[in-house]
Coordinates of C-alpha atoms in Angstrom, one line a residue:
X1 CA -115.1 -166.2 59.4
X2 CA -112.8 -163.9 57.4
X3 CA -113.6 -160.4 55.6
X4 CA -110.6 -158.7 53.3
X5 CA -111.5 -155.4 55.4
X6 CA -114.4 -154.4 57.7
X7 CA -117.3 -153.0 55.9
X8 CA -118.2 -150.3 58.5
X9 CA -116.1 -148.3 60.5
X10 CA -115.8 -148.5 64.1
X11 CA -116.4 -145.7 66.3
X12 CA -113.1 -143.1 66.1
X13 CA -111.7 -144.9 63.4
X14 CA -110.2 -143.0 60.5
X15 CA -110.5 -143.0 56.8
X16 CA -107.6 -145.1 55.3
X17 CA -107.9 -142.2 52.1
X18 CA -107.5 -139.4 55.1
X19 CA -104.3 -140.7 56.2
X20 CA -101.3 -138.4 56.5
X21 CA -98.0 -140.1 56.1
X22 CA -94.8 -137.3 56.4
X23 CA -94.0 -136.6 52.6
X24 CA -90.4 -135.5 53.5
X25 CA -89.5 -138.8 55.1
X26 CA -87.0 -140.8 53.6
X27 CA -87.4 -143.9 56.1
X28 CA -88.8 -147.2 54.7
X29 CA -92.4 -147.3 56.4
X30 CA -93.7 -144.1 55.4
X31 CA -93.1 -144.8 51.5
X32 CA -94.5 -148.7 52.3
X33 CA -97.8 -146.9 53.7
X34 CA -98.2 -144.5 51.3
X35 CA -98.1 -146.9 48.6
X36 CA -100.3 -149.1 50.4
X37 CA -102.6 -146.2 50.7
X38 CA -102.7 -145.8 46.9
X39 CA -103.7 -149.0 46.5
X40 CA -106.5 -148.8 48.9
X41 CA -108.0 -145.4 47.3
X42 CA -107.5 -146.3 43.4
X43 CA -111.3 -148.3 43.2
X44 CA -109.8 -150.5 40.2
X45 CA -106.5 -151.6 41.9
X46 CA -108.5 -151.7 45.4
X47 CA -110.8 -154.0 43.3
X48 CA -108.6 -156.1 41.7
X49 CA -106.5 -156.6 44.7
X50 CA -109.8 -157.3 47.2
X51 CA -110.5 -160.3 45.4
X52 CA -107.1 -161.9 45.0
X53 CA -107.1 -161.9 48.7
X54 CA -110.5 -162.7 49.2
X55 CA -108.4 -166.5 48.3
X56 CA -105.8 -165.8 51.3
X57 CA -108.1 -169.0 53.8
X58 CA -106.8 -171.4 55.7
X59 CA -107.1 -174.5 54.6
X60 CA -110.4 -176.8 56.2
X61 CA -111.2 -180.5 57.0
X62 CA -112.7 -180.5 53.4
X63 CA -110.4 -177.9 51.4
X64 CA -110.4 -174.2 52.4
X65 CA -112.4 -173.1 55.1
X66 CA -115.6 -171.3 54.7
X67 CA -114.8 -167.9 54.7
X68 CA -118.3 -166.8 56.2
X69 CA -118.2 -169.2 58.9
X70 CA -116.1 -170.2 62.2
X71 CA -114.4 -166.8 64.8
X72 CA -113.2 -163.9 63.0
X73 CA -109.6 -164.1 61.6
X74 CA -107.3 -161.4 60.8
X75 CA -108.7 -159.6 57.5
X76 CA -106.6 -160.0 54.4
X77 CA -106.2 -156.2 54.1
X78 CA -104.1 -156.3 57.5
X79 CA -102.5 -159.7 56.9
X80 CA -100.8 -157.6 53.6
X81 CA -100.3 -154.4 55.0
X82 CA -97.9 -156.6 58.1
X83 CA -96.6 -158.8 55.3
X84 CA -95.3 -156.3 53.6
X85 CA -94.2 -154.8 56.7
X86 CA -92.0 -157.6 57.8
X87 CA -89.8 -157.6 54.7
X88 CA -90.0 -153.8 53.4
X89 CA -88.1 -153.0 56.4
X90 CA -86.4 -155.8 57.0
X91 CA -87.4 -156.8 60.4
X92 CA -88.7 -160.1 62.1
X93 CA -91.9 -161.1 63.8
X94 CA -91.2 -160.0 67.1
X95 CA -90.8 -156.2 65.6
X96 CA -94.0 -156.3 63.5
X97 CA -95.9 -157.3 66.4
X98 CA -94.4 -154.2 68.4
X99 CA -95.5 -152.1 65.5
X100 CA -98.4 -153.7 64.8
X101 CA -99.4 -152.4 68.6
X102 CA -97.9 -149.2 68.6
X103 CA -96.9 -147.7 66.1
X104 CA -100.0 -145.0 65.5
X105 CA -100.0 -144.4 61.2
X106 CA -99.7 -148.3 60.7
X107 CA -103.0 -149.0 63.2
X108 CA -104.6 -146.3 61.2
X109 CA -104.0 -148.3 58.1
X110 CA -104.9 -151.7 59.3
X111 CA -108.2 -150.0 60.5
X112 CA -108.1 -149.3 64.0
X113 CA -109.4 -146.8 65.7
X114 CA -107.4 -144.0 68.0
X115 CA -109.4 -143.9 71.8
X116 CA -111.9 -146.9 71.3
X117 CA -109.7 -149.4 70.8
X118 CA -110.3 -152.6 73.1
X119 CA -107.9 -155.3 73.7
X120 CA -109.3 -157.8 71.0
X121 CA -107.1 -154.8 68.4
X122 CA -104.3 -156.2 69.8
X123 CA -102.2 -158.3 67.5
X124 CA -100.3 -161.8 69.5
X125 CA -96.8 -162.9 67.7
X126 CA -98.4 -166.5 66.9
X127 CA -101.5 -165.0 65.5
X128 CA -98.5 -163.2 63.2
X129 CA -96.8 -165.8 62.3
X130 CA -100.1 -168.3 61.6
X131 CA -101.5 -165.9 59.3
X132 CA -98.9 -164.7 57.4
X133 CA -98.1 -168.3 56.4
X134 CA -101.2 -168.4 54.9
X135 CA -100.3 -166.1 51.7
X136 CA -99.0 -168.9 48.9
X137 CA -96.4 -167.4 45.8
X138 CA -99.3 -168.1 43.7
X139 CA -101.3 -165.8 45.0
X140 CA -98.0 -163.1 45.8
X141 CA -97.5 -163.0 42.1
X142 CA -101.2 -162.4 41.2
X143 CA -100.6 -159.5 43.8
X144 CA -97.7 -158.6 42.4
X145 CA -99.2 -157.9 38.8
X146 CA -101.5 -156.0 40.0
X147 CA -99.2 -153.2 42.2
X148 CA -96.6 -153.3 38.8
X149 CA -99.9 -152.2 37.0
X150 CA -100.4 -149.4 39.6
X151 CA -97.1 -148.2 39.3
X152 CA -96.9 -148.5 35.8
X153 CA -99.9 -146.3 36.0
X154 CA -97.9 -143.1 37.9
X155 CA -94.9 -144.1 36.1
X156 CA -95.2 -144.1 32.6
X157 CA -96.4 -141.5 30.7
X158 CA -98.2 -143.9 27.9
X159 CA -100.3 -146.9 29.1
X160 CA -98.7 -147.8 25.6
X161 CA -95.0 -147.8 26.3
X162 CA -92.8 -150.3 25.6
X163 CA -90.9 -152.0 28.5
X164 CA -87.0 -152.4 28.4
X165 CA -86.2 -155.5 30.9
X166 CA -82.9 -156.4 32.7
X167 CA -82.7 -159.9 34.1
X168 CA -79.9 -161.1 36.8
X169 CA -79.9 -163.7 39.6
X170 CA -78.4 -163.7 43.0
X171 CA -78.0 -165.7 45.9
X172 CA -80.7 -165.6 49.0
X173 CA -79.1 -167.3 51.6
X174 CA -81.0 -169.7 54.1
X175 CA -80.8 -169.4 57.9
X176 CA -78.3 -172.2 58.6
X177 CA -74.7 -172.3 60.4
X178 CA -71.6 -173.1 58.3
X179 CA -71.7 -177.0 57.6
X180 CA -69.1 -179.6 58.6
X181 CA -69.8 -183.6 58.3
X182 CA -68.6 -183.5 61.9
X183 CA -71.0 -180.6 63.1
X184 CA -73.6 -182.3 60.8
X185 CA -73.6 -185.2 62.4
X186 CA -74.0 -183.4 66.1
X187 CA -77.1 -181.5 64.7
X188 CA -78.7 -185.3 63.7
X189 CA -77.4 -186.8 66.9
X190 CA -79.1 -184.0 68.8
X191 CA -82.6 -184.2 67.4
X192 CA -82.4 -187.9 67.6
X193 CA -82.1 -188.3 71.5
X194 CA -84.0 -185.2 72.1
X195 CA -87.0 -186.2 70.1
X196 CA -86.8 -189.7 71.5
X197 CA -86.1 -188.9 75.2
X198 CA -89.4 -186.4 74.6
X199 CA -91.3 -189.6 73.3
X200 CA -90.6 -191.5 76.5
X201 CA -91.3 -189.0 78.8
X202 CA -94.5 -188.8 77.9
X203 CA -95.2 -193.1 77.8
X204 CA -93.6 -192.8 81.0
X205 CA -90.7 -195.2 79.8
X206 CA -87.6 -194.3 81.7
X207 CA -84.9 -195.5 79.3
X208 CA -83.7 -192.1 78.6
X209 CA -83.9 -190.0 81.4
X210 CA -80.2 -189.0 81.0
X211 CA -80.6 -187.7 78.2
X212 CA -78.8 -184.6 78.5
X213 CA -76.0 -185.9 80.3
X214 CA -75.4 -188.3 77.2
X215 CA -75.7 -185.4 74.8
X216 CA -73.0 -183.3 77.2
X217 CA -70.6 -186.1 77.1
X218 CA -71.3 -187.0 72.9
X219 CA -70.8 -183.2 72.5
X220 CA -67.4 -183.0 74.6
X221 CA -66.1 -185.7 71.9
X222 CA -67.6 -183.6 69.4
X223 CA -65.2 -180.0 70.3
X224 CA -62.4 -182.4 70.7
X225 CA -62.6 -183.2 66.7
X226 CA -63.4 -179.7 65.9
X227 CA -60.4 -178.3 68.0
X228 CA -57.9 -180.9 66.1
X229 CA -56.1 -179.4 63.2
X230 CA -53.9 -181.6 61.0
X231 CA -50.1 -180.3 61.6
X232 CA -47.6 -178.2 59.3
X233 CA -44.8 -179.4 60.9
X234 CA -42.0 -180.4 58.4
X235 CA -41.0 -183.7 60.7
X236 CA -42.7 -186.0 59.3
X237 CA -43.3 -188.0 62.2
X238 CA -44.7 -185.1 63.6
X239 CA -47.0 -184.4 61.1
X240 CA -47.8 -188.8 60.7
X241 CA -48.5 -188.2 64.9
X242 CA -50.9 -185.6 64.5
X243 CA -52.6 -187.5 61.8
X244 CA -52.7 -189.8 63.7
X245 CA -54.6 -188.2 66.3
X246 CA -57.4 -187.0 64.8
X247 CA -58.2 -189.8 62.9
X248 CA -58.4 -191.6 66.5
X249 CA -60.7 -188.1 67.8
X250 CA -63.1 -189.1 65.0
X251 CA -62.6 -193.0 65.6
X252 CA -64.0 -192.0 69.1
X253 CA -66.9 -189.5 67.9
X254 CA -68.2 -192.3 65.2
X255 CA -68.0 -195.3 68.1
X256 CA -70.0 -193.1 70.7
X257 CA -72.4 -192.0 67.8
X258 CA -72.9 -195.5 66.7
X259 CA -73.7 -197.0 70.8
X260 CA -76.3 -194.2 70.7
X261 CA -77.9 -195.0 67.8
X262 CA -78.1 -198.6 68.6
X263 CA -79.8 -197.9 72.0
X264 CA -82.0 -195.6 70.0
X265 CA -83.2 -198.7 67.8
X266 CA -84.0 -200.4 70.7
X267 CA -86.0 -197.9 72.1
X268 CA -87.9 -197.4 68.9
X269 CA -89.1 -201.2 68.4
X270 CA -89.5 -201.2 72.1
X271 CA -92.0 -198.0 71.4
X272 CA -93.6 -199.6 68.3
X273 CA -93.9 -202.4 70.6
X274 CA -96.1 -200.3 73.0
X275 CA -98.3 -199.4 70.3
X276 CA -97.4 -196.0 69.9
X277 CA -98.2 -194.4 66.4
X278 CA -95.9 -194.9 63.7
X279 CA -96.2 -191.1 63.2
X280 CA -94.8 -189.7 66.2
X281 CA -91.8 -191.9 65.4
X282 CA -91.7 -190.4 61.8
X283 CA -89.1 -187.4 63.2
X284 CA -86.6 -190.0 64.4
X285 CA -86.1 -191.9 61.6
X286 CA -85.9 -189.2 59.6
X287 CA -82.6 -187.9 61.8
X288 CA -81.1 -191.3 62.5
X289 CA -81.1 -191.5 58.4
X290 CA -79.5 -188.2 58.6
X291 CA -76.9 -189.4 61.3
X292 CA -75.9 -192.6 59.3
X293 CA -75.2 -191.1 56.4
X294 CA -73.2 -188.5 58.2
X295 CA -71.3 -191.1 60.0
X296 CA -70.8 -193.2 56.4
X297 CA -69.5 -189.7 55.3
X298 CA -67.0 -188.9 57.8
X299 CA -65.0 -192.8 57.8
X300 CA -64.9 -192.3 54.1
X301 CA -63.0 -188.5 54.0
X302 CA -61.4 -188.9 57.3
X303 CA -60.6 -192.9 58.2
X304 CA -60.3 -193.9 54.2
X305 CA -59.0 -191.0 52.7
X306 CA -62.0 -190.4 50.1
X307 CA -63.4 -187.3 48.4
X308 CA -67.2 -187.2 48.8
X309 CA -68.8 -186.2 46.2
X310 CA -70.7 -183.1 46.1
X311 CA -73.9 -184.4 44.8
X312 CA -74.0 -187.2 48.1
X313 CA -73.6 -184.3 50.6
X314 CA -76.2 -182.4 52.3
X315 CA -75.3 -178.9 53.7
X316 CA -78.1 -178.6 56.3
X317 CA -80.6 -181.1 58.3
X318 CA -82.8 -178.5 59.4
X319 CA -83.3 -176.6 55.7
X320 CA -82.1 -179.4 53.3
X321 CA -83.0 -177.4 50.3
X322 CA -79.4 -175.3 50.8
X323 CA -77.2 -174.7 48.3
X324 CA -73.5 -174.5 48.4
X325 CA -73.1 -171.6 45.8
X326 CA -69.4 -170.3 44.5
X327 CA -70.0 -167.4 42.4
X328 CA -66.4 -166.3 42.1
X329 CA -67.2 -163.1 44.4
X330 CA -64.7 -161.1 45.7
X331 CA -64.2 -162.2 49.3
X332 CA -67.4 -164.3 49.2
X333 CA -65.8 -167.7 48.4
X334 CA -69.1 -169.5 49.1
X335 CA -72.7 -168.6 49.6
X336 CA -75.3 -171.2 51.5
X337 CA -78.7 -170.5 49.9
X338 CA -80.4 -170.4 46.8
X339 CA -80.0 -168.2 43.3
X340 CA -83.2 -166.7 42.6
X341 CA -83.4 -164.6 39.0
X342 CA -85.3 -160.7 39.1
X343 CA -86.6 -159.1 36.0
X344 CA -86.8 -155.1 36.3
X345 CA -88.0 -152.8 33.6
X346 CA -86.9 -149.4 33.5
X347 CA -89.4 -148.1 35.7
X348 CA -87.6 -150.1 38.9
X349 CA -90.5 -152.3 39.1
X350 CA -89.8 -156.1 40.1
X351 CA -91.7 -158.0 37.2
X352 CA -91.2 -160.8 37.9
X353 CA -89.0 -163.7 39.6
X354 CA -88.2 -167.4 39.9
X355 CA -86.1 -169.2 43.0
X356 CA -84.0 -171.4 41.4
X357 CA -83.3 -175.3 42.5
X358 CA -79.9 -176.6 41.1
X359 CA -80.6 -175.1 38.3
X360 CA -77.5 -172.6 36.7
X361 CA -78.2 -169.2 34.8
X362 CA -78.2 -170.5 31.4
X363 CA -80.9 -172.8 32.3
X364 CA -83.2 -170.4 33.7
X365 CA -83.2 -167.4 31.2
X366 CA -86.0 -168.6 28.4
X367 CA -88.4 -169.5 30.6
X368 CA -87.9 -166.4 32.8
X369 CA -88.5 -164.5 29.9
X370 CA -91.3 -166.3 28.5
X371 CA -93.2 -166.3 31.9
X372 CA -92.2 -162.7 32.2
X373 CA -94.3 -162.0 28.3
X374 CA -97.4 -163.9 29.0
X375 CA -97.6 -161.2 32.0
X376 CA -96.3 -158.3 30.5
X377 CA -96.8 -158.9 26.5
X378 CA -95.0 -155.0 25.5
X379 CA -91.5 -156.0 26.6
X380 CA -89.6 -154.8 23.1
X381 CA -85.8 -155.9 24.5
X382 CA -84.2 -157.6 27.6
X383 CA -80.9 -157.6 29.0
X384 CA -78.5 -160.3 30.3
X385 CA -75.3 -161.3 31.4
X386 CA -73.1 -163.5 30.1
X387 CA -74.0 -166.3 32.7
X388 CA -76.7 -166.7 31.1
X389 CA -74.9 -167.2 27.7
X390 CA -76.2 -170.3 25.5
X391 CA -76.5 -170.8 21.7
X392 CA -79.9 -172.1 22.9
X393 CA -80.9 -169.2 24.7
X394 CA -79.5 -166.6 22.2
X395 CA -81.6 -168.5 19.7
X396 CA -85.2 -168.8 21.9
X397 CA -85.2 -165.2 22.5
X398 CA -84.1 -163.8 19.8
X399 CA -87.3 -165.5 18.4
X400 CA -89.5 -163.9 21.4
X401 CA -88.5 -160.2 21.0
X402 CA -86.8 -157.8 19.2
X403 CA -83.9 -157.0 20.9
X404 CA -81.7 -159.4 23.2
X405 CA -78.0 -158.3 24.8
X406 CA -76.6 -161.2 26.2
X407 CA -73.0 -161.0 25.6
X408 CA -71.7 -164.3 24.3
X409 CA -68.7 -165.8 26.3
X410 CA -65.1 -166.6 24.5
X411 CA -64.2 -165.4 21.1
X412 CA -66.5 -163.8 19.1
X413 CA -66.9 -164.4 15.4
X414 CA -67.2 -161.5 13.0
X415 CA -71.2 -161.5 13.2
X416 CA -71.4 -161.3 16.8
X417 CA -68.7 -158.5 17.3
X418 CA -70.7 -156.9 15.0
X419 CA -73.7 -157.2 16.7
X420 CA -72.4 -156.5 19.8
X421 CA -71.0 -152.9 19.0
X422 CA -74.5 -152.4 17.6
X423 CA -75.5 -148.8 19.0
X424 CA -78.2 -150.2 20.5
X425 CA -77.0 -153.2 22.2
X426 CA -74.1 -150.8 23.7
X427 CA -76.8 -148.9 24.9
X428 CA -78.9 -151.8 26.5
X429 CA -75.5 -153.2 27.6
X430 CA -74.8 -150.1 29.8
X431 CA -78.4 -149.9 31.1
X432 CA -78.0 -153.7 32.6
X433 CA -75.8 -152.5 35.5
X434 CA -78.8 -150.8 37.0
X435 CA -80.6 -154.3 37.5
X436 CA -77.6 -154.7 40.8
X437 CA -79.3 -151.9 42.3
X438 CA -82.7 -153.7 42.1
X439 CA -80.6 -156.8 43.7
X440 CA -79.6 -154.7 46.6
X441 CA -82.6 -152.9 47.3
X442 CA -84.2 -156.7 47.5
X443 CA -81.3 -157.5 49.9
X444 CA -81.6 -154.7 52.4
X445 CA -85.2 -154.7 52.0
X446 CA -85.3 -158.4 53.2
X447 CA -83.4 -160.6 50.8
X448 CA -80.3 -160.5 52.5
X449 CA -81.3 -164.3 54.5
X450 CA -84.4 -166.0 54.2
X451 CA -85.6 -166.8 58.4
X452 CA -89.1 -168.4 57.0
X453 CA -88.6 -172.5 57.3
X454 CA -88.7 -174.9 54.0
X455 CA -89.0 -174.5 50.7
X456 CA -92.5 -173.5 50.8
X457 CA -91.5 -170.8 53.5
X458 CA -88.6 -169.5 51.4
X459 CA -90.1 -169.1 48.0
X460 CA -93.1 -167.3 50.0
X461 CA -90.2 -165.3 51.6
X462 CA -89.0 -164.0 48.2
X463 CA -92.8 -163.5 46.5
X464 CA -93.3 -161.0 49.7
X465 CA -90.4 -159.2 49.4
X466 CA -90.6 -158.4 45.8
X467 CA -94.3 -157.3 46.4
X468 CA -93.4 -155.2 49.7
X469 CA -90.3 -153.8 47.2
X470 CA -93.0 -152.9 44.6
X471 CA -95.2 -151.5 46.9
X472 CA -92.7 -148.9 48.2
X473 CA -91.3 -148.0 44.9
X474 CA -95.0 -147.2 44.3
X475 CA -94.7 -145.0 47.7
X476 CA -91.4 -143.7 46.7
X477 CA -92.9 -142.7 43.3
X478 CA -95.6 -140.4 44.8
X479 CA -93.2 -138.7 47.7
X480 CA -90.8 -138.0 44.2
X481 CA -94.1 -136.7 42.1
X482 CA -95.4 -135.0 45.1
X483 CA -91.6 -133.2 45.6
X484 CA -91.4 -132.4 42.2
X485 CA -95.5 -130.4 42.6
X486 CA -94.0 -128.7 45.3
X487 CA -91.0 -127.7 43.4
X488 CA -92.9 -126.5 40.4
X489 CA -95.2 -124.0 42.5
X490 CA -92.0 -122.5 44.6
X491 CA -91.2 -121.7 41.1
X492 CA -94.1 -120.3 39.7
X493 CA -94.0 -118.0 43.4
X494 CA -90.7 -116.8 42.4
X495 CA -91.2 -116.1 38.7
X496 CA -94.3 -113.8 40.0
X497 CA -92.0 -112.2 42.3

């Protein structure tokens, strides 16, 4: 049984509208509960939001679960005010949940009440963590849409304004250690005989009950490679000596690796054997896969002398949807993650994004900006880079609205330098730089590394942090408009004076 928020308040509890949140303070959760607040106590955007996540159910034995039947869950109202809580401030589940418990303004806004509160108000880290998977990026950007609305409400001074849109992408990087075919292979190698050894433990089958002193010897062989560096020595015996050496270091990692996964076999047809499910054995052929193709990969580079090629490797087991990203950064040679593109209009608001899967700039930028129109049709010009320079491109949306900078790369011809010292496109041009402090407000807002799990868990990372984002620029917009009131009647004061 779920409910988006409790119909009737509990004895002691206070009015979400009768909240006071410190106008002066410049910290992160004040402005993310005040714009939560707004939300709450406009009826249309309380409206409009209620039944989005009046779809945030877990899914049942036949589809989603019957919201009106089962134990009470966590409402939706509090599963978004701690969403949005997690990434506004950057912080991770084990924070929220202190929070969550203590923290007295945010138990006011998810509905608790001050001196009758009983243990059942008390929020568990799993209970966290379970219910905060449940939001989908579907559903995130139907949120989204309708806090831009809100803000666009306070924000512009005609519902009727045109919006001017600035469009950049930038890499999110995933929760993984640097990559090496070497350290690779010790990640698969590890799962293999842990997940196994788990598997016989509990048929009672004693074949791996060293385990972990296997795994300490195969990992001893393992920071013998990774200490070995080839030599620089001008002798070129030396140099053939060393060579020499480590080939022999990974002759001996590969042979150990390859006894394992032999007795590994064996243990798996003995368990197949023994009638044990196919799908508890799943997980261990999916790393011994990973560990043979590792292995394949390391007496090509290292015992042949090959080049692997990029599109064979994979630069994490655990999140296998990792990039390896060179963006020609200064001091940032490489980048382990995923691009994902932003569209902001000149009101700072996060319009809309897309995480993109090997896919480059200038493949991305039309239908960014045609999925950005069907939401927001009154976009009159949008601003690129010249990554995302294409004839194709300059072509497509030129045809969807009236004004496009994207710089072209190379040497213009006489048409485009002259539309490119347009006065307008100069102007638009300048304007674009402002889009890199929307990209940095995402990363120190929780964009800087994604810690959700899969692909599913990432791009549901990024949905919530552009909708926390909005929501505080939303907060931030009424602490500026509430500043600027103030301002205005200190002045009136004085002019009476």
């Amino acid at each position: 049984m779920r409910q988006v928020i409790a119909p009737q308040w509990k004895l002691g509890e206070q009015d979400i509208a009768a909240i006071q949140c410190d106008p002066k303070s410049r910290d992160d959760i004040p402005q993310l509960l005040r714009g939560l607040q707004y939300i709450y106590v406009t009826p249309e955007v309380r409206e409009q939001l209620f039944a989005i996540l009046a779809d945030v159910i877990p899914d049942g034995v036949h589809g989603k679960a019957d919201a009106h039947t089962g134990r009470p869950g966590m409402d939706q109202w509090a599963m978004l005010v701690l969403g949005t809580l997690r990434l506004g401030p950057n912080i991770d589940s084990d924070r929220v949940q202190e929070l969550a418990n203590e923290h007295k303004t945010l138990r006011q806004m998810l509905g608790h009440a001050g001196w009758a509160e009983d243990e059942r108000d008390r929020y568990q880290l799993q209970t966290l963590k379970d219910n905060l998977r449940l939001f989908t990026p579907e559903l995130l950007d139907r949120i989204n849409q309708v806090v831009v609305a809100a803000g666009h409400a306070l924000g512009k001074k005609s519902p009727d304004a045109a919006l001017a849109v600035r469009a950049d992408s930038f890499v999110v990087r995933t929760d993984v250690h640097y990559p090496t075919d070497i350290n690779l292979l010790w990640d698969a190698m590890r799962k293999v005989i842990e997940i196994i050894a788990g598997l016989c433990a509990d048929m009672g089958v004693t074949e791996w009950r060293q385990s972990a002193y296997q795994l300490r010897q195969f990992k001893k062989l393992f920071r013998q490679v990774q200490r070995l560096k080839y030599s620089t020595a001008k002798d070129p015996e030396k140099r053939a000596a060393k060579q020499e050496a480590v080939r022999q270091a990974h002759r001996d990692y590969l042979a150990a690796a390859e006894v394992l996964l032999a007795r590994v076999r064996e243990t798996l047809w003995m368990l197949l054997v023994g009638q044990v499910p196919a799908a508890f054995l799943e997980p261990v052929e999916l790393y011994l896969v990973h560990a043979e193709r590792q292995i394949d990969q390391i007496r090509r580079r290292v015992l042949l002398g090959q080049i692997i090629p990029h599109n064979e490797k994979v630069f994490s087991l655990f999140q296998p949807h990792t990039e390896w990203i060179s963006k020609g950064k200064a001091g940032v040679p490489v980048e382990l993650g995923l691009r994902v593109a932003v569209v902001e209009d000149q009101y700072r608001f996060i319009l809309h994004h897309q995480v993109m899967q090997k896919t480059t700039d200038d493949q991305v930028a039309a239908p960014l900006l045609t999925e950005t129109r069907a939401r927001y049709p009154r976009i009159t010009s949008a601003s690129f880079d010249k990554s995302f320079h294409s004839p194709n491109n300059q072509t497509e949306l030129a045809a969807m609205i009236p004004q496009v900078v994207m710089p072209k790369k190379g040497k213009l011809s006489l048409v485009q330098v002259e539309r490119e010292h347009d006065p307008a496109f100069i102007h638009l041009r300048h304007q674009h730089s402002a889009v890199e402090s929307a990209i940095n407000a995402l990363e120190v807002h929780g964009l800087d590394r994604c810690l959700d799990h899969g692909i599913d868990g990432f791009k549901r990372y990024v949905a919530l942090a552009v909708v926390a984002r909005n929501i505080q620029r939303v907060g931030a917009l009424l602490r500026q408009q509430k500043a600027e009131a103030r301002e205005r009647q200190r002045g009136s004061y004085r002019r009476a004076a």
